[in-house]
Tab-separated table of C-alpha atoms in Angstrom:
chain	number	residue	atom	x	y	z
D	88	MET	CA	0.000	0.000	0.000
D	89	LYS	CA	2.853	2.403	0.839
D	90	LEU	CA	4.463	1.662	-2.512
D	91	LEU	CA	1.230	2.375	-4.337
D	92	LEU	CA	0.757	5.715	-2.536
D	93	SER	CA	4.320	6.716	-3.257
D	94	SER	CA	3.835	5.932	-6.931
D	95	LEU	CA	0.722	8.069	-7.035
D	96	MET	CA	2.547	10.941	-5.371
D	97	LEU	CA	5.311	10.669	-7.930
D	98	ILE	CA	2.830	10.817	-10.765
D	99	ALA	CA	1.161	13.860	-9.213
D	100	VAL	CA	4.460	15.657	-8.836
D	101	VAL	CA	5.481	14.917	-12.403
D	102	HIS	CA	2.109	16.099	-13.610
D	103	LEU	CA	2.458	19.373	-11.710
D	104	ALA	CA	5.953	19.832	-12.985
D	105	GLY	CA	4.660	19.244	-16.473
D	106	LEU	CA	2.611	22.409	-16.190
D	107	SER	CA	5.779	24.414	-16.582
D	108	VAL	CA	6.204	23.067	-20.103
D	109	THR	CA	2.994	24.785	-21.193
D	110	GLY	CA	4.217	28.153	-19.969
D	111	ILE	CA	2.043	28.371	-16.832
D	112	ARG	CA	4.033	30.125	-14.131
D	113	THR	CA	2.291	28.534	-11.127
D	114	VAL	CA	4.929	25.801	-10.780
D	115	ALA	CA	7.125	28.069	-8.648
D	116	ALA	CA	4.470	27.955	-5.905
D	117	PHE	CA	5.072	24.258	-5.454
D	118	SER	CA	8.304	24.445	-3.461
D	119	PRO	CA	9.712	21.527	-1.395
D	120	VAL	CA	8.127	23.127	1.683
D	121	ALA	CA	4.683	22.675	0.171
D	122	PHE	CA	5.114	18.909	0.247
D	123	PRO	CA	5.215	17.439	3.773
D	124	SER	CA	7.764	14.771	4.523
D	125	THR	CA	6.672	11.177	4.130
D	126	LYS	CA	7.951	7.904	5.487
D	127	SER	CA	7.769	6.265	2.090
D	128	LYS	CA	10.985	4.753	0.878
D	129	HIS	CA	10.465	6.626	-2.355
D	130	ALA	CA	10.182	10.057	-0.683
D	131	PRO	CA	13.717	11.198	-1.679
D	132	ILE	CA	12.626	11.211	-5.313
D	133	GLN	CA	10.359	14.215	-4.725
D	134	PRO	CA	13.039	16.901	-4.269
D	135	LEU	CA	14.772	15.649	-7.402
D	136	VAL	CA	11.625	16.021	-9.449
D	137	LEU	CA	10.946	19.458	-7.995
D	138	SER	CA	14.435	20.668	-8.802
D	139	MET	CA	13.915	19.533	-12.376
D	140	ALA	CA	10.640	21.445	-12.429
D	141	ARG	CA	12.384	24.582	-11.186
D	142	LYS	CA	15.029	24.198	-13.877
D	143	GLU	CA	12.385	23.777	-16.549
D	144	ASP	CA	10.506	26.727	-15.081
D	145	GLU	CA	13.611	28.903	-15.234
D	146	GLU	CA	14.118	27.957	-18.875
D	147	ASP	CA	10.491	28.790	-19.600
D	148	ASP	CA	10.800	32.111	-17.764
D	149	GLU	CA	13.807	32.927	-19.900
D	150	ALA	CA	11.922	32.003	-23.071
D	151	LEU	CA	8.900	33.999	-21.990
D	152	ALA	CA	11.101	36.967	-21.147
D	153	LEU	CA	12.342	36.955	-24.724
D	154	THR	CA	8.839	36.905	-26.161
D	155	ASP	CA	7.246	39.378	-23.749
D	156	ASP	CA	8.889	42.234	-25.682
D	157	ASP	CA	6.858	41.250	-28.716
D	158	TRP	CA	4.146	38.727	-27.899
D	159	ARG	CA	2.926	39.023	-31.486
D	160	ALA	CA	6.045	37.138	-32.610
D	161	PHE	CA	5.192	34.282	-30.248
D	162	ARG	CA	1.650	34.181	-31.590
D	163	ALA	CA	2.981	34.264	-35.147
D	164	LYS	CA	5.114	31.185	-34.530
D	165	LEU	CA	2.073	29.301	-33.301
D	166	VAL	CA	-0.121	30.380	-36.212
D	167	MET	CA	2.467	29.754	-38.910
D	168	GLY	CA	3.494	26.466	-37.346
D	169	GLU	CA	-0.100	25.323	-37.486
D	170	LYS	CA	-0.443	26.421	-41.120
D	171	ALA	CA	2.804	24.743	-42.100
D	172	SER	CA	1.682	21.531	-40.412
D	173	ALA	CA	-1.679	21.667	-42.172
D	174	ALA	CA	-0.014	22.261	-45.533
D	175	ALA	CA	2.387	19.365	-44.948
D	176	ASN	CA	-0.470	17.059	-43.993
D	177	GLU	CA	-2.448	18.120	-47.044
D	178	LYS	CA	0.514	17.458	-49.299
D	179	SER	CA	1.098	14.089	-47.661
D	180	ALA	CA	-2.544	13.144	-48.184
D	181	GLU	CA	-2.313	14.086	-51.860
D	182	ALA	CA	0.781	11.915	-52.224
D	183	ASP	CA	-0.991	8.957	-50.617
D	184	MET	CA	-3.934	9.304	-52.963
D	185	ASP	CA	-1.590	9.238	-55.920
D	186	GLY	CA	-0.340	5.829	-54.837
D	187	ASP	CA	2.919	6.991	-53.290
D	188	LEU	CA	2.629	4.948	-50.115
D	189	ASP	CA	5.730	6.263	-48.395
D	190	GLY	CA	5.267	9.868	-49.519
D	191	ILE	CA	8.907	10.161	-50.603
D	192	GLY	CA	8.109	10.532	-54.260
D	193	SER	CA	6.195	13.745	-53.646
D	194	LEU	CA	9.340	15.421	-52.369
D	195	PHE	CA	10.883	15.147	-55.814
D	196	SER	CA	7.805	15.903	-57.890
D	197	GLU	CA	7.675	19.046	-60.005
D	198	ASP	CA	4.375	20.092	-58.455
D	199	PHE	CA	5.846	20.123	-54.965
D	200	ALA	CA	8.937	22.038	-56.054
D	201	SER	CA	6.977	24.727	-57.878
D	202	GLU	CA	6.266	27.824	-55.808
D	203	ASP	CA	3.136	28.401	-57.852
D	204	THR	CA	1.452	25.377	-56.272
D	205	SER	CA	-1.192	26.798	-53.964
D	206	SER	CA	-0.812	24.045	-51.361
D	207	SER	CA	2.994	24.129	-51.164
D	208	LEU	CA	4.791	25.162	-48.009
D	209	ASP	CA	6.179	28.227	-49.812
D	210	GLU	CA	2.620	29.549	-50.014
D	211	VAL	CA	2.291	29.420	-46.224
D	212	LEU	CA	5.235	31.714	-45.491
D	213	THR	CA	8.094	33.178	-47.489
D	214	PRO	CA	10.437	34.696	-44.887
D	215	LEU	CA	13.193	37.088	-45.915
D	216	ASP	CA	15.310	35.964	-42.968
D	217	PRO	CA	14.590	33.935	-39.820
D	218	SER	CA	13.546	37.007	-37.830
D	219	GLN	CA	10.884	38.137	-40.290
D	220	TRP	CA	7.359	36.778	-40.393
D	221	ALA	CA	3.845	37.600	-41.555
D	222	TYR	CA	0.513	35.830	-41.634
D	223	ASP	CA	-3.103	36.496	-42.566
D	224	SER	CA	-4.817	37.438	-39.296
D	225	GLY	CA	-8.364	37.116	-40.648
D	226	ASP	CA	-10.708	39.706	-39.167
D	227	ILE	CA	-8.541	40.662	-36.169
D	228	ILE	CA	-8.170	44.444	-36.090
D	229	GLU	CA	-5.596	45.747	-33.611
D	230	GLN	CA	-2.940	48.407	-33.167
D	231	GLY	CA	0.195	47.484	-35.082
D	232	ALA	CA	-1.643	45.337	-37.601
D	233	VAL	CA	-1.211	45.922	-41.327
D	234	ILE	CA	-4.114	46.366	-43.723
D	235	LEU	CA	-3.452	45.330	-47.322
D	236	GLY	CA	-5.634	46.645	-50.122
D	237	GLY	CA	-7.861	43.819	-51.346
D	238	ILE	CA	-8.294	42.781	-54.970
D	239	GLU	CA	-11.176	40.327	-54.687
D	240	GLN	CA	-14.050	42.712	-53.975
D	241	ASP	CA	-16.807	43.279	-56.530
D	242	PHE	CA	-15.755	46.862	-57.187
D	243	GLY	CA	-12.116	47.843	-56.798
D	244	PHE	CA	-10.369	51.184	-56.462
D	245	GLY	CA	-9.651	51.711	-60.142
D	246	LEU	CA	-12.216	54.468	-60.690
D	247	ARG	CA	-12.241	56.008	-57.226
D	248	GLN	CA	-9.885	56.322	-54.275
D	249	GLN	CA	-7.031	54.871	-56.332
D	250	TYR	CA	-4.638	55.498	-53.439
D	251	PHE	CA	-6.235	52.569	-51.576
D	252	HIS	CA	-5.509	50.092	-54.371
D	253	LYS	CA	-2.844	47.666	-53.106
D	254	ALA	CA	-2.149	49.964	-50.176
D	255	THR	CA	-0.125	48.845	-47.156
D	256	ILE	CA	-1.630	50.554	-44.109
D	257	LEU	CA	-0.189	50.450	-40.595
D	258	VAL	CA	-2.839	50.718	-37.853
D	259	LEU	CA	-1.754	53.431	-35.398
D	260	ASP	CA	-4.788	53.238	-33.153
D	261	HIS	CA	-7.900	51.070	-32.912
D	262	GLY	CA	-10.887	51.432	-30.622
D	263	PRO	CA	-14.628	50.838	-30.618
D	264	THR	CA	-15.368	54.218	-32.214
D	265	PHE	CA	-12.444	54.884	-34.558
D	266	THR	CA	-9.567	53.218	-36.384
D	267	LYS	CA	-6.631	55.254	-37.666
D	268	GLY	CA	-3.781	54.203	-39.933
D	269	VAL	CA	-1.206	55.575	-42.364
D	270	ILE	CA	-0.411	54.257	-45.842
D	271	LEU	CA	3.200	53.082	-45.776
D	272	ASN	CA	3.847	52.518	-49.488
D	273	ARG	CA	3.068	55.907	-51.047
D	274	PRO	CA	6.339	57.914	-50.928
D	275	THR	CA	6.560	61.249	-52.723
D	276	ASP	CA	9.540	63.286	-53.882
D	277	ILE	CA	8.152	66.423	-52.222
D	278	MET	CA	10.422	68.014	-49.629
D	279	LEU	CA	9.200	70.158	-46.738
D	280	GLU	CA	11.503	72.901	-45.511
D	281	ASP	CA	12.061	73.063	-41.761
D	282	ASP	CA	11.296	76.379	-40.055
D	283	VAL	CA	12.812	75.181	-36.752
D	284	ASN	CA	16.028	73.706	-38.130
D	285	PRO	CA	17.184	75.986	-40.990
D	286	GLY	CA	18.555	74.118	-43.973
D	287	LYS	CA	16.823	70.840	-43.070
D	288	LYS	CA	14.291	69.263	-45.430
D	289	TRP	CA	11.844	66.456	-44.734
D	290	ARG	CA	10.687	64.015	-47.384
D	291	LEU	CA	6.912	63.601	-47.302
D	292	TRP	CA	4.775	60.502	-47.738
D	293	TYR	CA	1.104	60.298	-48.645
D	294	GLY	CA	-0.469	58.936	-45.467
D	295	GLY	CA	-4.135	58.990	-46.439
D	296	ASP	CA	-7.060	61.030	-47.674
D	297	VAL	CA	-8.098	62.470	-44.286
D	298	GLU	CA	-6.504	65.819	-43.374
D	299	GLY	CA	-3.820	65.311	-46.000
D	300	PHE	CA	-2.330	67.156	-48.954
D	301	ALA	CA	-5.743	68.294	-50.195
D	302	GLN	CA	-6.638	69.769	-46.805
D	303	SER	CA	-8.233	73.218	-46.822
D	304	SER	CA	-5.875	76.105	-46.210
D	305	LEU	CA	-7.986	76.991	-43.158
D	306	ARG	CA	-6.712	73.913	-41.340
D	307	LEU	CA	-3.243	72.399	-41.172
D	308	PRO	CA	-2.799	68.810	-42.383
D	309	ASP	CA	-2.314	65.955	-39.931
D	310	ILE	CA	1.348	64.862	-39.931
D	311	THR	CA	2.562	61.620	-38.345
D	312	CYS	CA	6.282	60.931	-37.925
D	313	VAL	CA	7.122	57.222	-37.661
D	314	HIS	CA	10.535	56.168	-36.338
D	315	SER	CA	12.493	53.404	-34.596
D	316	LEU	CA	14.615	55.518	-32.241
D	317	THR	CA	15.493	53.964	-28.877
D	318	ASN	CA	16.998	56.844	-26.908
D	319	GLU	CA	15.099	57.942	-23.808
D	320	VAL	CA	14.300	61.452	-25.058
D	321	ALA	CA	12.726	60.144	-28.267
D	322	THR	CA	10.725	57.382	-26.583
D	323	LYS	CA	9.279	59.798	-24.023
D	324	ALA	CA	8.059	62.031	-26.854
D	325	SER	CA	6.535	59.144	-28.815
D	326	ILE	CA	3.733	56.598	-28.741
D	327	PRO	CA	4.621	52.930	-29.390
D	328	ILE	CA	2.837	51.136	-32.226
D	329	ILE	CA	4.517	47.738	-32.146
D	330	ASN	CA	7.839	46.581	-30.758
D	331	GLY	CA	10.528	48.711	-32.423
D	332	ILE	CA	8.208	51.210	-34.155
D	333	GLN	CA	6.814	54.415	-32.648
D	334	TRP	CA	5.195	57.619	-33.848
D	335	THR	CA	5.324	61.241	-32.768
D	336	THR	CA	4.151	64.621	-33.990
D	337	PHE	CA	6.040	66.693	-36.536
D	338	GLY	CA	6.680	69.349	-33.898
D	339	ASN	CA	8.263	66.773	-31.594
D	340	ALA	CA	10.359	65.390	-34.435
D	341	GLN	CA	11.659	68.876	-35.174
D	342	GLN	CA	12.623	69.395	-31.526
D	343	LEU	CA	14.384	66.012	-31.364
D	344	VAL	CA	16.481	67.024	-34.355
D	345	LYS	CA	17.179	70.413	-32.803
D	346	LYS	CA	18.355	68.758	-29.556
D	347	GLY	CA	20.740	66.587	-31.551
D	348	VAL	CA	19.248	63.254	-30.430
D	349	ALA	CA	17.806	62.475	-33.866
D	350	ASP	CA	18.326	63.232	-37.542
D	351	VAL	CA	15.795	64.038	-40.245
D	352	LYS	CA	16.559	60.695	-41.894
D	353	ASP	CA	15.387	58.873	-38.757
D	354	PHE	CA	11.756	59.757	-39.517
D	355	TRP	CA	9.160	58.841	-42.121
D	356	VAL	CA	6.800	61.793	-42.388
D	357	PHE	CA	3.225	60.910	-43.362
D	358	VAL	CA	0.808	63.657	-44.387
D	359	GLY	CA	-2.802	62.663	-43.783
D	360	TYR	CA	-4.219	59.347	-42.609
D	361	ALA	CA	-6.893	56.754	-43.336
D	362	GLY	CA	-9.797	56.504	-40.910
D	363	TRP	CA	-12.774	54.237	-40.263
D	364	GLY	CA	-15.816	54.762	-38.039
D	365	PRO	CA	-17.502	52.208	-35.760
D	366	GLY	CA	-17.830	48.847	-37.521
D	367	GLN	CA	-16.862	50.307	-40.898
D	368	LEU	CA	-13.581	48.451	-41.334
D	369	ALA	CA	-15.105	45.163	-40.148
D	370	GLY	CA	-17.813	45.492	-42.792
D	371	GLU	CA	-15.254	46.208	-45.508
D	372	LEU	CA	-13.282	43.132	-44.457
D	373	THR	CA	-16.414	41.052	-44.981
D	374	ARG	CA	-16.658	42.423	-48.532
D	375	LYS	CA	-12.989	41.475	-49.115
D	376	SER	CA	-11.946	45.082	-49.588
D	377	TRP	CA	-8.917	44.440	-47.364
D	378	TYR	CA	-6.665	41.723	-45.965
D	379	MET	CA	-5.667	41.938	-42.295
D	380	VAL	CA	-2.030	40.999	-41.723
D	381	ALA	CA	0.180	40.595	-38.679
D	382	THR	CA	3.897	41.066	-39.315
D	383	ASP	CA	7.086	41.929	-37.484
D	384	SER	CA	8.598	45.389	-37.197
D	385	GLN	CA	11.777	44.518	-39.123
D	386	THR	CA	9.808	43.667	-42.255
D	387	LEU	CA	8.082	47.050	-42.158
D	388	LEU	CA	11.240	49.007	-41.309
D	389	LYS	CA	13.198	47.386	-44.127
D	390	GLU	CA	10.470	48.265	-46.613
D	391	LEU	CA	10.270	51.840	-45.344
D	392	ALA	CA	14.042	52.155	-45.651
D	393	ARG	CA	13.980	50.780	-49.187
D	394	LEU	CA	11.176	53.095	-50.268
D	395	GLY	CA	12.904	56.039	-48.606
D	396	GLU	CA	16.108	55.546	-50.581
D	397	GLY	CA	14.895	57.289	-53.702
D	398	ALA	CA	12.049	55.004	-54.780
D	399	ASP	CA	10.153	56.337	-57.794
D	400	PRO	CA	6.783	57.670	-56.562
D	401	ARG	CA	5.203	56.560	-59.855
D	402	ASP	CA	5.724	52.927	-58.824
D	403	ALA	CA	3.259	53.541	-55.958
D	404	GLY	CA	4.988	51.058	-53.641
D	405	LEU	CA	3.451	48.044	-55.372
D	406	ASP	CA	6.474	45.884	-54.506
D	407	THR	CA	5.790	46.301	-50.789
D	408	TRP	CA	2.223	45.061	-51.205
D	409	SER	CA	3.378	42.120	-53.343
D	410	LEU	CA	6.020	41.150	-50.775
D	411	LEU	CA	3.532	40.962	-47.914
D	412	MET	CA	0.994	39.145	-50.074
D	413	LYS	CA	3.649	36.525	-50.793
D	414	MET	CA	4.594	36.267	-47.121
D	415	ILE	CA	1.005	35.548	-46.067
D	416	GLY	CA	0.544	32.862	-48.719
D	417	ARG	CA	-1.310	34.884	-51.366
D	418	LYS	CA	1.423	35.007	-54.000
D	419	LYS	CA	-0.730	33.294	-56.621
D	420	THR	CA	-3.556	35.799	-56.085
D	421	ALA	CA	-1.119	38.714	-56.304
D	422	ASP	CA	0.519	37.401	-59.488
D	423	GLU	CA	-2.841	36.885	-61.181
D	424	ASN	CA	-3.810	40.502	-60.474
D	425	THR	CA	-0.734	42.347	-61.722
D	426	GLY	CA	-0.628	44.977	-64.457
D	427	GLY	CA	-4.390	45.314	-64.800
D	428	PHE	CA	-6.661	48.324	-65.039
D	429	ASP	CA	-6.541	49.137	-61.324
D	430	ASP	CA	-2.721	49.054	-61.319
D	431	LEU	CA	-2.584	51.449	-64.256
D	432	MET	CA	-5.056	53.824	-62.631
D	433	LEU	CA	-3.050	53.779	-59.390
D	434	LYS	CA	0.098	54.722	-61.294
D	435	GLU	CA	-1.829	57.483	-63.034
D	436	TRP	CA	-2.940	58.770	-59.641
D	437	SER	CA	0.632	58.518	-58.344
D	438	PHE	CA	1.948	60.520	-61.296
D	439	LYS	CA	-0.447	63.323	-60.468
D	440	HIS	CA	-0.362	63.269	-56.669
D	441	LEU	CA	3.003	61.808	-55.614
D	442	LEU	CA	5.446	63.054	-58.255
D	443	SER	CA	6.440	66.691	-57.833
D	444	GLU	CA	5.854	69.322	-60.465
D	445	ALA	CA	9.604	69.765	-60.813
D	446	ALA	CA	9.884	66.089	-61.826
D	447	GLY	CA	7.094	66.396	-64.381
D	448	GLY	CA	4.207	65.255	-62.176
D	449	GLY	CA	1.269	67.077	-60.667
D	450	ALA	CA	2.017	66.828	-56.930
D	451	GLY	CA	2.613	70.106	-55.210
D	452	ARG	CA	0.685	72.059	-57.821
D	453	GLN	CA	-1.631	74.558	-56.171
D	454	LEU	CA	-4.953	73.899	-57.854
D	455	ARG	CA	-7.742	76.319	-57.112
D	456	ASP	CA	-11.071	74.971	-55.941
D	457	PRO	CA	-13.705	75.841	-58.605
D	458	GLN	CA	-16.010	77.041	-55.837
D	459	ASP	CA	-13.533	79.774	-55.000
D	460	PHE	CA	-14.325	81.510	-58.274
D	461	ASN	CA	-17.758	82.405	-56.935
D	462	LYS	CA	-16.081	84.463	-54.217
D	463	ASN	CA	-14.355	86.720	-56.750
D	464	PRO	CA	-17.033	88.745	-58.579
D	465	GLU	CA	-14.435	90.949	-60.285
D	466	LEU	CA	-12.942	87.933	-62.039
D	467	ILE	CA	-16.357	86.740	-63.215
D	468	GLU	CA	-17.262	90.206	-64.529
D	469	SER	CA	-13.964	90.364	-66.378
D	470	LEU	CA	-14.554	86.995	-68.033
D	471	LEU	CA	-18.087	87.924	-69.076
D	472	ARG	CA	-16.917	91.245	-70.485
D	473	ARG	CA	-14.185	89.587	-72.529
D	474	ALA	CA	-16.665	87.024	-73.831
D	475	ALA	CA	-19.078	89.761	-74.899
D	476	GLU	CA	-16.352	91.724	-76.690
D	477	ALA	CA	-15.071	88.706	-78.597
D	478	ASN	CA	-16.222	88.498	-82.201
D	479	ARG	CA	-16.647	84.851	-82.965
D	480	ASP	CA	-19.028	82.688	-84.891
D	481	SER	CA	-21.536	80.591	-83.000
D	482	VAL	CA	-20.441	77.053	-82.237
D	483	VAL	CA	-23.978	75.731	-81.811
D	484	GLY	CA	-24.373	72.462	-83.672
D	485	THR	CA	-20.671	71.664	-83.708
D	486	PHE	CA	-19.073	68.580	-82.193
D	487	LEU	CA	-16.310	68.475	-79.643
D	488	ARG	CA	-14.013	65.506	-79.262
D	489	ALA	CA	-12.215	64.817	-75.992
D	490	SER	CA	-8.462	65.260	-75.983
D	491	CYS	CA	-6.553	62.540	-77.792
D	492	ALA	CA	-3.297	63.251	-75.946
D	493	ASP	CA	-1.209	60.299	-74.842
D	494	ARG	CA	-2.104	61.074	-71.237
D	495	SER	CA	-5.823	61.772	-71.066
D	496	PRO	CA	-6.762	64.681	-68.769
D	497	PHE	CA	-9.939	62.825	-67.760
D	498	LEU	CA	-8.565	59.624	-66.250
D	499	LEU	CA	-8.853	60.513	-62.569
D	500	GLU	CA	-11.557	63.188	-62.554
D	501	ASN	CA	-14.477	63.891	-64.895
D	502	GLN	CA	-14.045	60.430	-66.358
D	503	ASP	CA	-17.334	60.754	-68.241
D	504	PHE	CA	-15.461	63.064	-70.652
D	505	HIS	CA	-12.785	60.470	-71.482
D	506	LYS	CA	-12.985	59.792	-75.255
D	507	SER	CA	-16.325	61.553	-75.359
D	508	VAL	CA	-18.113	63.241	-78.269
D	509	VAL	CA	-20.073	66.341	-77.240
D	510	LEU	CA	-22.739	68.157	-79.289
D	511	ILE	CA	-23.012	71.886	-78.469
D	512	LEU	CA	-26.677	72.886	-78.028
D	513	SER	CA	-26.331	76.513	-76.991
D	514	ASP	CA	-23.568	79.075	-76.712
D	515	GLU	CA	-24.288	82.148	-74.588
D	516	GLU	CA	-22.214	84.719	-72.780
D	517	ALA	CA	-22.877	83.011	-69.474
D	518	GLY	CA	-21.679	79.649	-70.778
D	519	SER	CA	-22.165	76.862	-73.289
D	520	VAL	CA	-24.365	73.785	-73.008
D	521	GLY	CA	-23.802	70.463	-74.682
D	522	VAL	CA	-24.630	66.757	-74.401
D	523	ILE	CA	-22.383	63.713	-74.553
D	524	LEU	CA	-23.507	61.498	-77.421
D	525	ASN	CA	-21.540	58.283	-76.910
D	526	ARG	CA	-22.621	57.204	-73.431
D	527	PRO	CA	-25.519	54.769	-73.926
D	528	SER	CA	-27.154	53.077	-70.955
D	529	THR	CA	-29.316	50.023	-70.378
D	530	LYS	CA	-32.202	52.141	-69.115
D	531	GLY	CA	-35.149	53.325	-71.145
D	532	LEU	CA	-38.139	55.646	-70.845
D	533	GLU	CA	-41.555	54.181	-71.609
D	534	ILE	CA	-44.105	56.523	-73.191
D	535	LYS	CA	-47.637	56.046	-74.575
D	536	VAL	CA	-48.194	56.998	-78.223
D	537	THR	CA	-51.177	56.846	-80.534
D	538	ASP	CA	-50.942	55.113	-83.881
D	539	PRO	CA	-52.137	57.733	-86.422
D	540	GLY	CA	-53.456	55.000	-88.726
D	541	THR	CA	-55.487	52.917	-86.288
D	542	GLY	CA	-55.868	55.265	-83.361
D	543	ALA	CA	-54.685	52.525	-81.040
D	544	LYS	CA	-52.415	53.390	-78.151
D	545	LYS	CA	-49.224	51.523	-77.599
D	546	ALA	CA	-46.168	51.721	-75.360
D	547	VAL	CA	-42.833	52.705	-76.843
D	548	MET	CA	-39.496	52.400	-75.083
D	549	ILE	CA	-37.099	55.254	-75.796
D	550	PRO	CA	-33.435	54.454	-75.028
D	551	MET	CA	-31.824	56.739	-72.449
D	552	ARG	CA	-28.278	58.039	-72.704
D	553	TYR	CA	-25.999	59.779	-70.271
D	554	GLY	CA	-25.688	63.339	-71.522
D	555	GLY	CA	-23.585	64.929	-68.807
D	556	GLN	CA	-23.184	65.538	-65.099
D	557	TYR	CA	-25.715	68.348	-64.824
D	558	ALA	CA	-29.452	67.869	-64.165
D	559	VAL	CA	-28.894	64.215	-63.312
D	560	LYS	CA	-31.012	62.822	-60.486
D	561	GLY	CA	-29.133	62.972	-57.217
D	562	SER	CA	-26.838	65.855	-58.181
D	563	GLU	CA	-27.279	69.549	-57.581
């Protein structure tokens, strides 16, 4: 009986010690004092087992101490390990079904070696080095996560909000009422002169469409300075995003440079941001407008450094998006959606909004809001007077053809005029009126007519066409 009890006690102690293997830190509470002495001949075994448990616990504490700095890396290892195991099992099952009983033949098959095979291990994760990782985090929205522009939704960003197409967005803050992020892969070649540190210039990045470059002159744009500085002065003036990446205001960044604890090149300066209201981002994830990604800070910092070393703004940072898509196992999807209409429209947008005027682009050009003309009556009177004094023949009845220049002026705005044919109906001093002829629609207008021969009434469907943006239902 004593031998049986001693054996049970040994099993209990081993079981308790085994808890340390799972990372539970309660093992330390079970010290030798917690176990009363026993007259069993096997009692001396207990301290030995407990000392082993303490050793294992110390090793676990050391491992946990390494991962506490970035618990997301620990979670990533678990997620990617599970995906790799699932992919390996799937591949093994396919090999068995093909008659390869030992599974060895599949290791040398062309399908397994090809990185284009959707079930291959390469599609689970493609690390750049052992410290870098990324995985698809599903619908988990959190600070430090990355949002990739989706390409599987019904309607993409080709005709509107092109800056979101294949965007790589870092989430700065997430709460129940608001989510804020900055687009990481939209560098510009526009430089901002420093009024605090004379002679210094800051390279700007397009951070998003909220409070950005197009912000009204009555309100300053929102500027976020991302960095990886570790000195105490910089960290106190910053807010952490993920391990190794922080953000601060432009004013703080200027002061850090002035104090000599940082350099202009230490910061990535984002003008504007992307924002979502309550539940908005979650709904867009359901419609596959985005992919949620968890990744390490080194992957993001390396991409920011690469883009900051003179990357051409007209490329719109597409390589960064493609890299992360490959790392999360969506390489095939990314490859199948390269060079299409949405890509071309994004590059057109980048040419106009990211490339400076000095480099031949449209960024930095001070365009005047058309509404501002209404606030300058002298200008309007001058235009009307010049129109009245001009001796010209009437253009009523003539046709206008949209510009046939290599770069259409109607790609990003007023797209209804792209390759349009317009018939001028009236030409007055106050303005001219015309209709677009080559924009048919699937809609029609049903009217009742009377047959002059029989007197019978019948319904006739008249095809409707889009004639222009004015007097259309829903517009002012």
